[in-house]
CSV table of C-alpha atoms and ligand atoms in Angstrom, one decimal:
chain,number,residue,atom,x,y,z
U,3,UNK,CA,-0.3,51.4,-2.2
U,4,UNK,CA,0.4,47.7,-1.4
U,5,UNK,CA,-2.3,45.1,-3.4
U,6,UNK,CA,-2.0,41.8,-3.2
U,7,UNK,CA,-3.8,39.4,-6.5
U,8,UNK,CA,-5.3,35.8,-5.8
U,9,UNK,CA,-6.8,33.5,-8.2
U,10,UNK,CA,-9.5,31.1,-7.4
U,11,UNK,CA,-10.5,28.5,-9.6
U,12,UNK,CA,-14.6,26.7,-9.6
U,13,UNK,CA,-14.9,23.4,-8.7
U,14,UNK,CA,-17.3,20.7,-10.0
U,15,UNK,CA,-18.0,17.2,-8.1
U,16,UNK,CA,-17.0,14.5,-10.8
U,17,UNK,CA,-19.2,12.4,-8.1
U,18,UNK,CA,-21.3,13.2,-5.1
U,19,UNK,CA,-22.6,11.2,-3.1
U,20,UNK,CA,-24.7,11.8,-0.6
U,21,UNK,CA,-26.2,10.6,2.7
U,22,UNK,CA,-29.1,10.9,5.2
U,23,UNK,CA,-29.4,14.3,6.8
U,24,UNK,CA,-27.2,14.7,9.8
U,25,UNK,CA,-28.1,16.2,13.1
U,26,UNK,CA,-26.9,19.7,12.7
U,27,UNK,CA,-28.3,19.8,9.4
U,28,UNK,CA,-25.4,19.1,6.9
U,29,UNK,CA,-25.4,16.1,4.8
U,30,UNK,CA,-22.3,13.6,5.0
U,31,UNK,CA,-20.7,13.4,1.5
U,32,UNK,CA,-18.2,11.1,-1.0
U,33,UNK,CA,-17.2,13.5,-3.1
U,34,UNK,CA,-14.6,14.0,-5.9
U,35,UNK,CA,-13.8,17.3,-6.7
U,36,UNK,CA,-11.8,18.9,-9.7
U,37,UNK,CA,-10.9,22.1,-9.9
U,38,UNK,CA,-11.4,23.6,-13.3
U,39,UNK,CA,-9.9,26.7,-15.3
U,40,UNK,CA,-12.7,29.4,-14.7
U,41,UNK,CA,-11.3,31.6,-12.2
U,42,UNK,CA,-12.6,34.3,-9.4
U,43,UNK,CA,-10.3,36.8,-8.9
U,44,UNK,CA,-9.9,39.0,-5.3
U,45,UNK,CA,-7.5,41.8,-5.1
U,46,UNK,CA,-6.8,43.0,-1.5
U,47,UNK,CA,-5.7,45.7,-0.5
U,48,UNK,CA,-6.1,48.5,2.6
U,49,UNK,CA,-8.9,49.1,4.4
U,50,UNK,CA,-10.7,52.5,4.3
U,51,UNK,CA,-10.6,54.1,7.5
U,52,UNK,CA,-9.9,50.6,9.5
U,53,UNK,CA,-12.8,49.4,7.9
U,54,UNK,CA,-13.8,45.8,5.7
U,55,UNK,CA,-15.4,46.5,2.7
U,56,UNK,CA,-15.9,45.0,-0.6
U,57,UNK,CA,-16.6,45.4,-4.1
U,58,UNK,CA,-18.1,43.3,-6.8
U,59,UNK,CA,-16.8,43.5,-10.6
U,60,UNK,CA,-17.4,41.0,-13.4
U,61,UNK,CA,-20.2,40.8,-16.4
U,62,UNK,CA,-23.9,40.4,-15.3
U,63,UNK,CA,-24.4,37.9,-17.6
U,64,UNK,CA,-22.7,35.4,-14.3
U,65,UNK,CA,-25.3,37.2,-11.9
U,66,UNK,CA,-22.4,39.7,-10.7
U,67,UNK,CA,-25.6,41.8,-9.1
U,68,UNK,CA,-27.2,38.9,-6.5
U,69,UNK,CA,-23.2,38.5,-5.0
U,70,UNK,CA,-23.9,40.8,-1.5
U,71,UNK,CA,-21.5,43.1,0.0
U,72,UNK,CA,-22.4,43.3,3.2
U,73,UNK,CA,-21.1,41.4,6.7
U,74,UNK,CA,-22.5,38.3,4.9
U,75,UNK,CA,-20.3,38.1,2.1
U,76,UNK,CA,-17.9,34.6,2.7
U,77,UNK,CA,-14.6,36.5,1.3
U,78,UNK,CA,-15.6,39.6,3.6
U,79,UNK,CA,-16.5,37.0,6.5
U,80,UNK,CA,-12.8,35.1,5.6
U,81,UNK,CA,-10.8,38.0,6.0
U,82,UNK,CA,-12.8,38.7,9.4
U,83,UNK,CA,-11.6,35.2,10.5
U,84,UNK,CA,-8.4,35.3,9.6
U,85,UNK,CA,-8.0,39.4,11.1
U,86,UNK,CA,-9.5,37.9,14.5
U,87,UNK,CA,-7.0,35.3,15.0
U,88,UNK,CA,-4.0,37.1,14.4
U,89,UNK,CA,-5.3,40.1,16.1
U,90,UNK,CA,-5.0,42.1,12.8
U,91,UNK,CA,-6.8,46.1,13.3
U,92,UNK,CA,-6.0,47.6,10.4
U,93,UNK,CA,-9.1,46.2,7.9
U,94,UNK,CA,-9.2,45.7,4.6
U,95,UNK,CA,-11.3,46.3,1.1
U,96,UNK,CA,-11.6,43.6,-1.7
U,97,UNK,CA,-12.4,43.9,-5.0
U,98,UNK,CA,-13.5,40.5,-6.4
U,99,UNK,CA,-14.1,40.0,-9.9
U,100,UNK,CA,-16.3,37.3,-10.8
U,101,UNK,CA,-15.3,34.5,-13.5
U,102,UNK,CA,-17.3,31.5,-11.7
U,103,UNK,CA,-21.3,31.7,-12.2
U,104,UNK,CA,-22.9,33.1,-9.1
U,105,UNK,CA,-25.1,30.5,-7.7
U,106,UNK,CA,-24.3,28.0,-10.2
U,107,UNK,CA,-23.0,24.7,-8.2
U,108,UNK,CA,-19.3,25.8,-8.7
U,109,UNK,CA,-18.3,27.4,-5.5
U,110,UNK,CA,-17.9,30.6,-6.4
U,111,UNK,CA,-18.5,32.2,-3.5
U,112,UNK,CA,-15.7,29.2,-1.7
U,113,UNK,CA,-13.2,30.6,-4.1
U,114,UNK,CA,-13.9,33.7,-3.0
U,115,UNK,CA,-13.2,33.1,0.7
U,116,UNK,CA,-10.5,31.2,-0.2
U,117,UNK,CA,-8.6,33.2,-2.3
U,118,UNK,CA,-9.3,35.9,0.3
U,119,UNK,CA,-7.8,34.3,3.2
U,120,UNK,CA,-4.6,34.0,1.1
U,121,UNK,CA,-4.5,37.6,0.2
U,122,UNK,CA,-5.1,38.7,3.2
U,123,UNK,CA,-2.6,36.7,4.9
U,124,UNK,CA,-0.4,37.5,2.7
U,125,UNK,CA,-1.2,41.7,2.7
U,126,UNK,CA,-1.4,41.3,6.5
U,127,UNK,CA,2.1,39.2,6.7
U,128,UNK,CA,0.5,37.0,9.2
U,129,UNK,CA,1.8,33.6,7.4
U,130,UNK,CA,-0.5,31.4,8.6
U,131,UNK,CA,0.8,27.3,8.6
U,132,UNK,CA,-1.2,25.7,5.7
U,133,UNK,CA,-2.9,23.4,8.3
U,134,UNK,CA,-4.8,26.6,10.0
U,135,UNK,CA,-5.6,28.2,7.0
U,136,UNK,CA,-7.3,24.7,5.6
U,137,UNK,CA,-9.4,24.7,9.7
U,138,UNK,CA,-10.8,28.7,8.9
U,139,UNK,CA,-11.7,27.6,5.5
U,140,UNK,CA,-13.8,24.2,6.6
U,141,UNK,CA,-15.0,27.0,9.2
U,142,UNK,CA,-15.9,29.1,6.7
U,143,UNK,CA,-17.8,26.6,4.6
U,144,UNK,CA,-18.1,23.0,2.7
U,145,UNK,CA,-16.3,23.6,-0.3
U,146,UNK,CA,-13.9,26.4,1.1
U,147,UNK,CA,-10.9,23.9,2.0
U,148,UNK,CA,-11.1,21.9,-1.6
U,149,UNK,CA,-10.4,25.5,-3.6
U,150,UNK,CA,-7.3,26.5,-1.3
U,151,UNK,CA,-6.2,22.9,-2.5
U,152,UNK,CA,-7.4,22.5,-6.1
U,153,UNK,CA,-6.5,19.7,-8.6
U,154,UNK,CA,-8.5,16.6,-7.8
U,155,UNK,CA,-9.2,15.3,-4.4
U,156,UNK,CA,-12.1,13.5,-2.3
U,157,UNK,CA,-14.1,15.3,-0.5
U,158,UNK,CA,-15.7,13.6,2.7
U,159,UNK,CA,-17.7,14.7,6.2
U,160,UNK,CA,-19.7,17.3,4.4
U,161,UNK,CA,-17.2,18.4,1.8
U,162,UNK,CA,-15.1,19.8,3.8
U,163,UNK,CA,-12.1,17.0,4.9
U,164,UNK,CA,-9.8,16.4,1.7
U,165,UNK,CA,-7.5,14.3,0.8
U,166,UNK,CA,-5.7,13.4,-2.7
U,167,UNK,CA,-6.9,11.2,-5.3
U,168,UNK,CA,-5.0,9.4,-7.8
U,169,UNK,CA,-6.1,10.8,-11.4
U,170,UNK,CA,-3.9,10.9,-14.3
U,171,UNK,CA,-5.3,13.2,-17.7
U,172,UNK,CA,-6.3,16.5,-18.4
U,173,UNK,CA,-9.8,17.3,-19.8
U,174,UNK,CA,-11.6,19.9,-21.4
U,175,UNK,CA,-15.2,20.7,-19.7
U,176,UNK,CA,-18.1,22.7,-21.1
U,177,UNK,CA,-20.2,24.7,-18.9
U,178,UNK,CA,-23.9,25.8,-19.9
U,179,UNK,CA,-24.9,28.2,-17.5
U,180,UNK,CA,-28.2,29.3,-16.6
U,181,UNK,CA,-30.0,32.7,-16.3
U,182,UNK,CA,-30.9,31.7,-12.9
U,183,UNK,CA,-28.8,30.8,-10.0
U,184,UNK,CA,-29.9,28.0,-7.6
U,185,UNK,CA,-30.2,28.0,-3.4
U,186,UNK,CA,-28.2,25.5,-2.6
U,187,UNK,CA,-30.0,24.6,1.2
U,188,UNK,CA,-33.3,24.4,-1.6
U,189,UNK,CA,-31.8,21.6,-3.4
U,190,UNK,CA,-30.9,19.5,-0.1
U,191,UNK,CA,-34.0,20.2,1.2
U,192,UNK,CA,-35.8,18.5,-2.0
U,193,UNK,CA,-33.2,15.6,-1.5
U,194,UNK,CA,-34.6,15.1,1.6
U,195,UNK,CA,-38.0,14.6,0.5
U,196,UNK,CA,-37.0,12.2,-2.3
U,197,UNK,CA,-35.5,10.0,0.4
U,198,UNK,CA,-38.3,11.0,3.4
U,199,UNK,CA,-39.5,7.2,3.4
U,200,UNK,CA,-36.2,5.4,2.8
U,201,UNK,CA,-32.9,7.3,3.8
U,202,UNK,CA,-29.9,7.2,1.6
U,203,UNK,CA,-27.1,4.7,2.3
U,204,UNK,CA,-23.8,6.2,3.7
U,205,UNK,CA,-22.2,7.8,1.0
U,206,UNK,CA,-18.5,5.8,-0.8
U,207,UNK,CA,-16.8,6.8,-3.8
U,208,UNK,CA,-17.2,4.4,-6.3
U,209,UNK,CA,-14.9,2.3,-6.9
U,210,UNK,CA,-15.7,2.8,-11.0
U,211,UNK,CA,-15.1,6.5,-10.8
U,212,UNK,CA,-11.9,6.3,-8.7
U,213,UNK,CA,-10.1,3.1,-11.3
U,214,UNK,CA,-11.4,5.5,-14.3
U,215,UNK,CA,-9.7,8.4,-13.1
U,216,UNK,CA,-6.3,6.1,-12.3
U,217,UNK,CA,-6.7,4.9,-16.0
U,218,UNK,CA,-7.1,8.5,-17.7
U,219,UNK,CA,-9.9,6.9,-20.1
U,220,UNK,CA,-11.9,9.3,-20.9
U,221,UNK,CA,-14.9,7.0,-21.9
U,222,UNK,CA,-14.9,5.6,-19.0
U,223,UNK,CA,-14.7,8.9,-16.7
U,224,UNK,CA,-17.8,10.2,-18.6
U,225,UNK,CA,-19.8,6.9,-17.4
U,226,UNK,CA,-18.7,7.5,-14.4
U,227,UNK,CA,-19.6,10.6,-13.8
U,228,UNK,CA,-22.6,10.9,-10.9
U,229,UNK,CA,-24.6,13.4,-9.0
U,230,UNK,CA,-26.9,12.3,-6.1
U,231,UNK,CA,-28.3,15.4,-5.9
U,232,UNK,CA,-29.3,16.0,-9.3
U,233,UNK,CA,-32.5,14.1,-9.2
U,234,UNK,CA,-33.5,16.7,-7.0
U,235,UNK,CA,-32.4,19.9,-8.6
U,236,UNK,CA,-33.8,18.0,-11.7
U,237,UNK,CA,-37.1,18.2,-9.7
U,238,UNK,CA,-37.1,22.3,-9.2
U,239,UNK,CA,-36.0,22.7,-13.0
U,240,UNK,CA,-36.8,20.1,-15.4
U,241,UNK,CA,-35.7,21.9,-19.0
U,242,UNK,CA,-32.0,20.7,-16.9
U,243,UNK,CA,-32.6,17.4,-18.2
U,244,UNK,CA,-33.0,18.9,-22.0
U,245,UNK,CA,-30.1,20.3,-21.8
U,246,UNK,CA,-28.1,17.6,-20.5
U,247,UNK,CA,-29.3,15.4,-23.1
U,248,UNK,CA,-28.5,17.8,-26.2
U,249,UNK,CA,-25.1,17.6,-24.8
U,250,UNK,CA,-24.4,13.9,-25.3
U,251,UNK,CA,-26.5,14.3,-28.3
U,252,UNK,CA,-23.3,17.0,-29.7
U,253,UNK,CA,-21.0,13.9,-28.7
U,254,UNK,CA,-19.7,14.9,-25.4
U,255,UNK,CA,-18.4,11.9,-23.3
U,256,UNK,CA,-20.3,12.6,-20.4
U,257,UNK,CA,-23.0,14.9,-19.0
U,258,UNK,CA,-24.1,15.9,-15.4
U,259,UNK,CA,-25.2,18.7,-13.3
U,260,UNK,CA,-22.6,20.9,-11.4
U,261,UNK,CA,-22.9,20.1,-7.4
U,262,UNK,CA,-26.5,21.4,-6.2
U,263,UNK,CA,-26.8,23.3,-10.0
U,264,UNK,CA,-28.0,24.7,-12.4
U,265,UNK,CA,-24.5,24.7,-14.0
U,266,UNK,CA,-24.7,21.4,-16.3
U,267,UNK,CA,-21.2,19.8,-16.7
U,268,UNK,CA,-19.9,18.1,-19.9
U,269,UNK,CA,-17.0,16.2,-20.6
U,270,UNK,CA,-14.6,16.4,-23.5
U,271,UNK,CA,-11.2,15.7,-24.9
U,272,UNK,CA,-9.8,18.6,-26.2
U,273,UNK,CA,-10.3,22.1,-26.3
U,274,UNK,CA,-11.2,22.0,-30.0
U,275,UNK,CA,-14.0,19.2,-29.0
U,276,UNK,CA,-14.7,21.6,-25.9
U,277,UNK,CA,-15.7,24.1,-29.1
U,278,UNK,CA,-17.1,22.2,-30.4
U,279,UNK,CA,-20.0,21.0,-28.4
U,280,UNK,CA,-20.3,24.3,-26.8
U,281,UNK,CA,-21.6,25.6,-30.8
U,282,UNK,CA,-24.1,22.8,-30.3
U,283,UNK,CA,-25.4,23.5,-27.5
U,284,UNK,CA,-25.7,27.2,-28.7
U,285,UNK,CA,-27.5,26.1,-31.8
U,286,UNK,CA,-30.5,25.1,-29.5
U,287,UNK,CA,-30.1,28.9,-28.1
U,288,UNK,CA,-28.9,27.6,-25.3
U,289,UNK,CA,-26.4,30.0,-22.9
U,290,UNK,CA,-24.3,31.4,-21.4
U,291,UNK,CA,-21.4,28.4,-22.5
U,292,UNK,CA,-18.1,28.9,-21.7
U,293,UNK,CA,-15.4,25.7,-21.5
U,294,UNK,CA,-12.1,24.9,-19.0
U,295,UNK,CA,-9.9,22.3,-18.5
U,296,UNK,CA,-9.3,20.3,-16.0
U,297,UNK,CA,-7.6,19.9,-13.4
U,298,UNK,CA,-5.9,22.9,-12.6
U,299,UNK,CA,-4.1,24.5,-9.0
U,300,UNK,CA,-6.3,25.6,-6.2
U,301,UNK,CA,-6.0,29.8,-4.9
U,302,UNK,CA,-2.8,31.4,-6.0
U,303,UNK,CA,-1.0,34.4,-6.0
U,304,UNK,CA,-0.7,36.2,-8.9
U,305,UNK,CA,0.4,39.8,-7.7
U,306,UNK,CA,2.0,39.4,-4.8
Y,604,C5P,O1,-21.2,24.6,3.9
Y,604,C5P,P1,-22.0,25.6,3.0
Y,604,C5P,O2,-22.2,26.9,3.6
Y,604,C5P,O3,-21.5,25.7,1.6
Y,604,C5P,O4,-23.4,24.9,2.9
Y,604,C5P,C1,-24.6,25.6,2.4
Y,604,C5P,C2,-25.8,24.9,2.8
Y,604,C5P,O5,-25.9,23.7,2.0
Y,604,C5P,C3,-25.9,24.4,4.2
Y,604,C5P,O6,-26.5,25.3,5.0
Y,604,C5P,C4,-26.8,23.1,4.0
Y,604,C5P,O7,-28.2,23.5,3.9
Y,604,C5P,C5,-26.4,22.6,2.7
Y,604,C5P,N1,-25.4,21.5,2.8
Y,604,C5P,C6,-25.7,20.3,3.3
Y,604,C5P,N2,-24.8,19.3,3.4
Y,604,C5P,C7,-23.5,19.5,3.0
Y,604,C5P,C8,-23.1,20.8,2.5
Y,604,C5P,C9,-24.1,21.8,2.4
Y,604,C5P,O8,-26.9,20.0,3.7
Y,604,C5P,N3,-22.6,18.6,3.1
């Protein structure tokens, strides 16, 4: 039976910045992703009777449960996509086993849609030109496009148009998860009640975060870290703050909160340090905390 193995890393935003609700509802962003080493992974292979179907494997303790497997499931809805332009009939079923929180601000469920579109296009043989499969995955969602590309890159129009950015360094990151994922249209929605009197300026990178990342100083990329919309998820769960705190406080070089959260982010040197402050953390009984480096390649076969 032919299988074909993809692996999709999370992304976190180093910055986001973001601006006044558009028109059709999406917020334009400055962004700078980095892809980071906790990995989804889908496994495609035929389809039952025709059909699209897909299971979900991976420990509860990421929220495994609350991932659906119906028609609305982005790695279910990918393959759809990419079947219906290449006039593909024969279905498929994916098995995706979760590594990336569910609902955590890491694009798990983009990895997943990513990583299925290269599965599938590689089970189906339809070799799809890299510039296609980058206009199904802004189709299929914001953060979709940056996790085909990985490493680290700006992020602009609403997270969806990428394009490189200069960064020298590897990093380790610790990753304090919470019991409770967040609804990321909830957290944009509070942002926009922050700023209902005075809208937010177009969003830029800044220039700081950009000339620390060219400069590899790690001081100065944990100042630099920045996350417009964590005022708001702050807002809907203030014990975030706590723990954000207690993370500088176990000398990490920089804390923040994982795109719309609850994921909180923190920056260290190595992966001993990454250890490090992930036993602090855990000594205030704080968890799930697991730690990655950073940055690492986009979706990728692994079993072809
Ligand atoms: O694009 P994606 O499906 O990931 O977006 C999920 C939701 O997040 C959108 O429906 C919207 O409410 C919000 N969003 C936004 N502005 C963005 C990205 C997402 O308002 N740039």
């Amino acid at each position: 039976m032919r299988e074909v193995t993809v692996s999709s890393p999370a992304k976190i935003n180093l910055s986001l910045l973001v601006g006044p609700r558009r028109p059709d509802g999406f917020h334009p962003l400055a962004t700078v992703y980095q892809a980071i080493g906790l990995y989804d992974q889908v496994v495609a292979g035929p389809g039952v009777d025709g059909e699209f179907s897909v299971a979900v494997a991976g420990d509860e303790r990421l929220s495994v449960s609350q991932v659906p497997t119906d028609d609305s499931n982005l790695a279910m809805r990918a393959a759809r996509l990419l079947a219906a332009r290449h006039g593909v009939e024969e279905g498929v079923h994916l098995t995706i086993t979760k590594g990336i929180p569910v609902a955590g601000g890491m694009a798990g469920g983009s990895a997943d849609a990513a990583a299925a579109l290269v599965a599938c296009d590689v089970l189906w043989g339809t070799r799809t030109p890299r510039k296609e499969l980058m206009a199904m995955a802004a189709e299929l969602g914001s953060d979709v496009p940056f996790s085909l590309v990985g490493g680290t890159a700006i992020g602009t129009g609403r997270g969806e148009i990428i394009a490189p950015a200069m960064a020298r360094g590897s990093y380790w990151w610790v990753v304090l998860e919470s019991g409770t994922g967040m609804s990321t249209p909830e957290v944009y929605r509070e942002f926009d009640r922050i700023h209902g009197d005075e809208p937010p300026p177009e969003p830029a990178v800044p220039p700081e975060l950009m000339a620390a990342l060219r400069s590899g100083d790690i001081e100065r990329l944990g100042a630099a870290l920045s996350n417009d919309l964590q005022p708001a998820a702050l807002r809907l769960r203030p014990e975030l703050a706590q723990s954000l705190g207690y993370g500088l406080e176990g000398s990490a070089h920089g804390a923040v909160l994982s795109g719309s959260g609850p994921s909180c982010l923190f920056l260290t040197e190595s992966e001993l340090h990454a250890i490090q402050v992930a036993g602090w953390l855990k000594g205030y009984g704080l968890g799930p905390v697991s730690y990655a480096p950073g940055p690492v390649a986009g979706a990728r076969v692994v079993k072809p």
